[in-house]
Short mmCIF file of C-alpha atoms and ligand atoms in Angstrom, two decimals:
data_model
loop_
_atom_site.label_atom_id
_atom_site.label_comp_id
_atom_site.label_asym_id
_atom_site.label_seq_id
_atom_site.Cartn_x
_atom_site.Cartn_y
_atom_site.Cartn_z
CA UNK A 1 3.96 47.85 130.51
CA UNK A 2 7.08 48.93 131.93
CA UNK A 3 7.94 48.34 135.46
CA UNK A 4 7.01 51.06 137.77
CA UNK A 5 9.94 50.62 140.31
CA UNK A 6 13.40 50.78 138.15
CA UNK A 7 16.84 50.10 138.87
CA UNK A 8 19.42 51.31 136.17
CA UNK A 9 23.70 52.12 136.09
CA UNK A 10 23.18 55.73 134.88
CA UNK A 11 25.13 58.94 133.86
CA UNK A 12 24.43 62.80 134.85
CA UNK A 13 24.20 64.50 131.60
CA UNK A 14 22.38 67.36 132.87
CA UNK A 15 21.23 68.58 136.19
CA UNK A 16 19.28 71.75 136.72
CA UNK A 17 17.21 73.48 139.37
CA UNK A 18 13.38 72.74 138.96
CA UNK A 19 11.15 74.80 141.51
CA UNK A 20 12.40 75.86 144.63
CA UNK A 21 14.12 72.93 145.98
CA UNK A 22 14.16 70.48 143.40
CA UNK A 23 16.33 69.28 140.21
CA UNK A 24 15.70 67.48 136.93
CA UNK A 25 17.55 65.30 135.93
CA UNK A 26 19.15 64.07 132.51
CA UNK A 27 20.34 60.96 133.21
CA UNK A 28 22.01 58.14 130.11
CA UNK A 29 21.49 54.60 130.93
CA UNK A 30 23.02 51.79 128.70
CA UNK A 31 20.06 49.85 128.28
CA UNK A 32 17.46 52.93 128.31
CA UNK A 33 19.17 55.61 126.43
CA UNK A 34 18.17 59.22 127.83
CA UNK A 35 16.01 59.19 130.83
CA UNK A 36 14.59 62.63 132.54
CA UNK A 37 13.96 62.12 135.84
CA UNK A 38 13.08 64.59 138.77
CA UNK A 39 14.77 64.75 142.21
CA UNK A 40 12.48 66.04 145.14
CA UNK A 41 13.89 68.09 147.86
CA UNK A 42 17.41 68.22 147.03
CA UNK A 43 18.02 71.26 147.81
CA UNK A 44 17.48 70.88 151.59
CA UNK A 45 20.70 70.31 153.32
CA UNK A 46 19.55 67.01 154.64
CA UNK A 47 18.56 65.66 151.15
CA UNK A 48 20.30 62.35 150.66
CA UNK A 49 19.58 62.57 146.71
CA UNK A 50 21.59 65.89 146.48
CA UNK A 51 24.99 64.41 145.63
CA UNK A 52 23.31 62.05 142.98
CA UNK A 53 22.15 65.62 141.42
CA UNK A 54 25.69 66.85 140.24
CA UNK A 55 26.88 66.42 136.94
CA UNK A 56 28.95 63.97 135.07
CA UNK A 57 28.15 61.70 138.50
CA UNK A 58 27.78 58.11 137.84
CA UNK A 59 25.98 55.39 140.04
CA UNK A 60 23.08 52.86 140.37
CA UNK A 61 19.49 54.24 140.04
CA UNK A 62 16.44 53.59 141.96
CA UNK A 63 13.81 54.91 139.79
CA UNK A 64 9.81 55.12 140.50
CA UNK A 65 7.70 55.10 136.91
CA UNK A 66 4.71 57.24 137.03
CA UNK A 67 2.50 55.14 134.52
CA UNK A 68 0.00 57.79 134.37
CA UNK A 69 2.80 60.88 133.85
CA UNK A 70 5.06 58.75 132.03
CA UNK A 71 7.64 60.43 134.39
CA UNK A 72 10.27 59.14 136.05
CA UNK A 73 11.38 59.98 139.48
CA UNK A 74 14.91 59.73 141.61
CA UNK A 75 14.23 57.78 144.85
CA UNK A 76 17.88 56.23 145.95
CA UNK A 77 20.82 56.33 144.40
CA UNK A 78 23.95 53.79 144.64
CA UNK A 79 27.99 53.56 144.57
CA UNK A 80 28.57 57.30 143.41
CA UNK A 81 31.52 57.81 141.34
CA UNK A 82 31.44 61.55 141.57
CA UNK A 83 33.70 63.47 139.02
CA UNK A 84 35.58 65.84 141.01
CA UNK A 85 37.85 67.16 138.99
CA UNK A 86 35.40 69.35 137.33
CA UNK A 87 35.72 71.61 140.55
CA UNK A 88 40.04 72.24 140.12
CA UNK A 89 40.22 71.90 136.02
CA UNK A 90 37.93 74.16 133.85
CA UNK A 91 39.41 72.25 130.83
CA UNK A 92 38.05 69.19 132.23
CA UNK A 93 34.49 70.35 133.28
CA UNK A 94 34.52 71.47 129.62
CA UNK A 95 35.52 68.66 127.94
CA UNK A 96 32.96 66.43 130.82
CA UNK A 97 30.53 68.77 129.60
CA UNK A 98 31.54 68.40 125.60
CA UNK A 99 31.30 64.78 126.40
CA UNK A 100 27.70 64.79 127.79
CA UNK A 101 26.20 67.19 125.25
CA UNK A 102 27.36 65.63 121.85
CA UNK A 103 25.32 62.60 123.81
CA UNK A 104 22.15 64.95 124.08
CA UNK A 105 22.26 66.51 120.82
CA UNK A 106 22.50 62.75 119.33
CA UNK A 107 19.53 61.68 121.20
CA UNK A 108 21.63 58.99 123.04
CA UNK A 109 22.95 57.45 119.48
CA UNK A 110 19.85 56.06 118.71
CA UNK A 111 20.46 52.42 118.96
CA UNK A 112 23.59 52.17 120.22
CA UNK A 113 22.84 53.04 123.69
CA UNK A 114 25.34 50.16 125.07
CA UNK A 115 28.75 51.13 123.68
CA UNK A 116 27.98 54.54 123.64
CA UNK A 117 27.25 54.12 127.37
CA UNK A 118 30.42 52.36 127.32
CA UNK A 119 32.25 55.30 125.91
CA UNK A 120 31.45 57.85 128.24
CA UNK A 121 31.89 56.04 130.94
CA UNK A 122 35.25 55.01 130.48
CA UNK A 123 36.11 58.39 128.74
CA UNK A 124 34.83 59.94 132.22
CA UNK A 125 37.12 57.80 134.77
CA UNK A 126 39.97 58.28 133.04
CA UNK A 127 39.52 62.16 132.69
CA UNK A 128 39.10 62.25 136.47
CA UNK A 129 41.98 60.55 136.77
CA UNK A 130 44.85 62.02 133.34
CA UNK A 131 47.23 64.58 133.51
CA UNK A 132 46.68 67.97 131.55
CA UNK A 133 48.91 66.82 128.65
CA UNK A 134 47.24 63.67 127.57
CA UNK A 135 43.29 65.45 127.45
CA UNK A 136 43.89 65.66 123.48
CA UNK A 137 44.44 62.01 123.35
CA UNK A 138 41.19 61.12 125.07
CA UNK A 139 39.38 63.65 123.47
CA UNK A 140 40.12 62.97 119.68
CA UNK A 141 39.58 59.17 120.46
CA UNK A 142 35.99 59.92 122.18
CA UNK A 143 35.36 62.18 119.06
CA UNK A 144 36.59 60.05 116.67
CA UNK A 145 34.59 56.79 118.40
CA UNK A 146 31.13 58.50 118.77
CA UNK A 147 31.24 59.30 114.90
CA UNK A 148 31.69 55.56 114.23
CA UNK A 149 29.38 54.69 117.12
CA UNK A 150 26.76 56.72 115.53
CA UNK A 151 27.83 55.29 111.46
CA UNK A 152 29.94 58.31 110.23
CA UNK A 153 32.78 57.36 108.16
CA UNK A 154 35.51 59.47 107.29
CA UNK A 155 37.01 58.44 103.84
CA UNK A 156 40.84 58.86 104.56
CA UNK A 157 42.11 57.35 101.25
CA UNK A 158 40.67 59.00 98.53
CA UNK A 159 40.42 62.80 97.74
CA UNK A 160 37.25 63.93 98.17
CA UNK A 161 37.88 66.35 94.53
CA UNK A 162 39.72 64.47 92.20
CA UNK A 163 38.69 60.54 93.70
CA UNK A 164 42.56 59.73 93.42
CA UNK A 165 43.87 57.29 96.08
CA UNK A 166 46.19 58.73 98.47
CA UNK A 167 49.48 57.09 98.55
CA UNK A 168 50.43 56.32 102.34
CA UNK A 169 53.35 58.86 102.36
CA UNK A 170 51.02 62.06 101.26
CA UNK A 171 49.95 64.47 103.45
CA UNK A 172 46.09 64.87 102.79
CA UNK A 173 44.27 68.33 103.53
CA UNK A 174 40.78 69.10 105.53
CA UNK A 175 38.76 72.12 104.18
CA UNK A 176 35.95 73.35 106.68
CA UNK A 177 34.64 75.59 103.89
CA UNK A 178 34.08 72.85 101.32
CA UNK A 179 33.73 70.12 103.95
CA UNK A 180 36.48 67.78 102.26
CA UNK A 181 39.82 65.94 102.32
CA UNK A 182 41.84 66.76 99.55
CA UNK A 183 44.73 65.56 97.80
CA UNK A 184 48.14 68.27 97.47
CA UNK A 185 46.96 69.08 94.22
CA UNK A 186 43.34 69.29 94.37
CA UNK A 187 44.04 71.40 98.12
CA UNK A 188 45.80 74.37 96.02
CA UNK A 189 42.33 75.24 94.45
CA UNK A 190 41.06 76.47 98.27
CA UNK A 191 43.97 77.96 100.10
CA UNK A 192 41.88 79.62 103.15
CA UNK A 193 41.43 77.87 105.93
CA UNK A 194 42.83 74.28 105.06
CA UNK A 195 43.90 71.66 107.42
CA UNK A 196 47.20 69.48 106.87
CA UNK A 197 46.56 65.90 107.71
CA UNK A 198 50.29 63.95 107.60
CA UNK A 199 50.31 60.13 106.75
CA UNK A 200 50.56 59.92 111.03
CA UNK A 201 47.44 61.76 111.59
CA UNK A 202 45.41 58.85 109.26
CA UNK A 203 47.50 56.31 110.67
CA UNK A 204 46.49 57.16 113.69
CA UNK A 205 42.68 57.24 113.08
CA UNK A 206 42.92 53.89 111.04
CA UNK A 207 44.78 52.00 113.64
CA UNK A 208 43.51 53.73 116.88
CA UNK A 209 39.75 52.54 117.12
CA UNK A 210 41.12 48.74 117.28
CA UNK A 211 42.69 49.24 120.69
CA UNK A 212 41.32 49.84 123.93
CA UNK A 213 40.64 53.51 125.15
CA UNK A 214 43.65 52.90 127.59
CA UNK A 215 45.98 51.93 125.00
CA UNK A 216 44.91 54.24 123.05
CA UNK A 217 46.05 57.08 125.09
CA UNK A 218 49.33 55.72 124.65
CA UNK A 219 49.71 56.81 121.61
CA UNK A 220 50.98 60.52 121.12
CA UNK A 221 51.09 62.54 117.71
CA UNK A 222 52.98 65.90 116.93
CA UNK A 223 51.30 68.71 118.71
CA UNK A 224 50.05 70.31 115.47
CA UNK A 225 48.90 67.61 113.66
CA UNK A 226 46.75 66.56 117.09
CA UNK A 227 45.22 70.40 117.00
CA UNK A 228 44.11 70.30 113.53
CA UNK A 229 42.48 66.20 113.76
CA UNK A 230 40.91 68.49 117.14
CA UNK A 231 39.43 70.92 114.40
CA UNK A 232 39.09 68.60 111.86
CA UNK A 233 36.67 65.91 114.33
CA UNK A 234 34.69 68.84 115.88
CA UNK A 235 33.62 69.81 112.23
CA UNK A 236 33.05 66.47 111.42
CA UNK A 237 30.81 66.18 114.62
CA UNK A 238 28.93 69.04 114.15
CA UNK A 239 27.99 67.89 111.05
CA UNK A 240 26.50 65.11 112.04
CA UNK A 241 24.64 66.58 115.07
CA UNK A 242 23.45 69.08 112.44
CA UNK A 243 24.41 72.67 114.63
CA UNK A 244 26.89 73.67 116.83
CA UNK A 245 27.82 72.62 120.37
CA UNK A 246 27.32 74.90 122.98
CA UNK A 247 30.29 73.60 125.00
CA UNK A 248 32.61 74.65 121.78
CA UNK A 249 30.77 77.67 121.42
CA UNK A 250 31.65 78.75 124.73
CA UNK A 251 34.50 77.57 125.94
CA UNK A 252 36.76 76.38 122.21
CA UNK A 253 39.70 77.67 124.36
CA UNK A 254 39.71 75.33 126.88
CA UNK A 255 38.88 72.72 124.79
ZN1 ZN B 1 42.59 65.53 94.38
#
């Protein structure tokens, strides 16, 4: 039986008012996965537990088990990094909250609660931290990272029509209507809505993943060919989580 007093490095995925003066908690723990938990009384000024309630927040968790609920409940919480940039950059409380919901709709990546853990954790401090003009760079390499986290492969040299191999010079092209990466030829079949991928753009998702996030980030690509691996990884991801993201939904633009 699981212990009834629980202490756990967790995430704020989601925080919303429950009752009057309380808040339930979504929290993502490395070794747990998703955990909802309630906070009592955190509405009253005097609450202690009320900055532990705020989203994207990340610190040590004193949890109480209720065996017979099977709920868990905040008591204490530990060495808050609070993400305060949410408050001054609406593109970063968007992408925080991007961040936190592909988590939620992937049911914490099954397995792979540890390095997806990882992920977001990292991904958050440095968005707290990064300049306007590198965001794209951490977001396509958190996109691109919880696809392979979660087993999704994207097959970058061969065309998903014809099966040719794509010579490292070609530029390949993403179609959201037929879901595929074709070659210059095959691409001329479905003009609408197509997606130019230059060699860069699959050099840089081949090489990319092997470096740390912070190195990484260090790594720029032309402006355009960043916006459509953007469109081109949000389709991907939202066919794995099987629906759209609410986050994109609402707020694409600041995205
Ligand atoms: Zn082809």
């Amino acid at each position: 039986m699981a212990s009834r007093n629980q202490i756990h490095q967790v995430i704020v995925l989601k925080s919303q008012a429950f009752g009057e003066i309380h808040r339930s908690l979504t929290l993502y723990s490395a070794e747990e996965g998703i955990i909802y938990a309630t906070a009592h009384g955190t509405q009253k000024i005097k609450s202690k537990l009320r900055p532990f309630t705020e989203a994207f927040g990340r610190y040590k968790a004193y949890l109480y088990l209720n065996p017979v609920k099977n709920q868990y409940k905040l008591n204490d919480g530990e060495g808050l990094k609070a993400f305060h940039s949410g408050h001054e950059s609406i593109e970063k409380f968007y992408t925080a909250s991007l961040f936190c919901e592909m988590i939620l709709k992937s049911f914490g990546g099954g397995t792979e609660h540890s390095q997806l853990y990882e992920l977001i954790d990292q991904s958050l401090e440095i968005l707290e931290n990064m300049t306007e003009n590198k965001r794209i760079y951490l977001l396509l390499q958190y996109l691109y990272r919880f696809l392979k986290i979660n087993g999704f492969s994207l097959d970058l040299a061969n065309c998903d029509s014809c099966s040719r191999k794509i010579a490292p010079e070609e530029t390949l092209f993403y179609h959201h209507s037929q879901d595929g990466l074709f070659c210059s030829q095959c691409q001329s079949r479905f003009p609408a809505d197509q997606l130019p991928l230059p060699p860069g753009a699959r050099k840089y998702l081949d090489t990319t993943p092997a470096l740390s996030l912070i190195s990484a980030l260090e790594i720029s690509l032309e402006k355009n060919t960043a916006l459509n691996l953007k469109m081109l990884l949000f389709s991907c991801i939202q066919g794995l989580l099987e629906g759209p993201l609410n986050s994109l939904k609402q707020s694409k633009e600041f995205i």
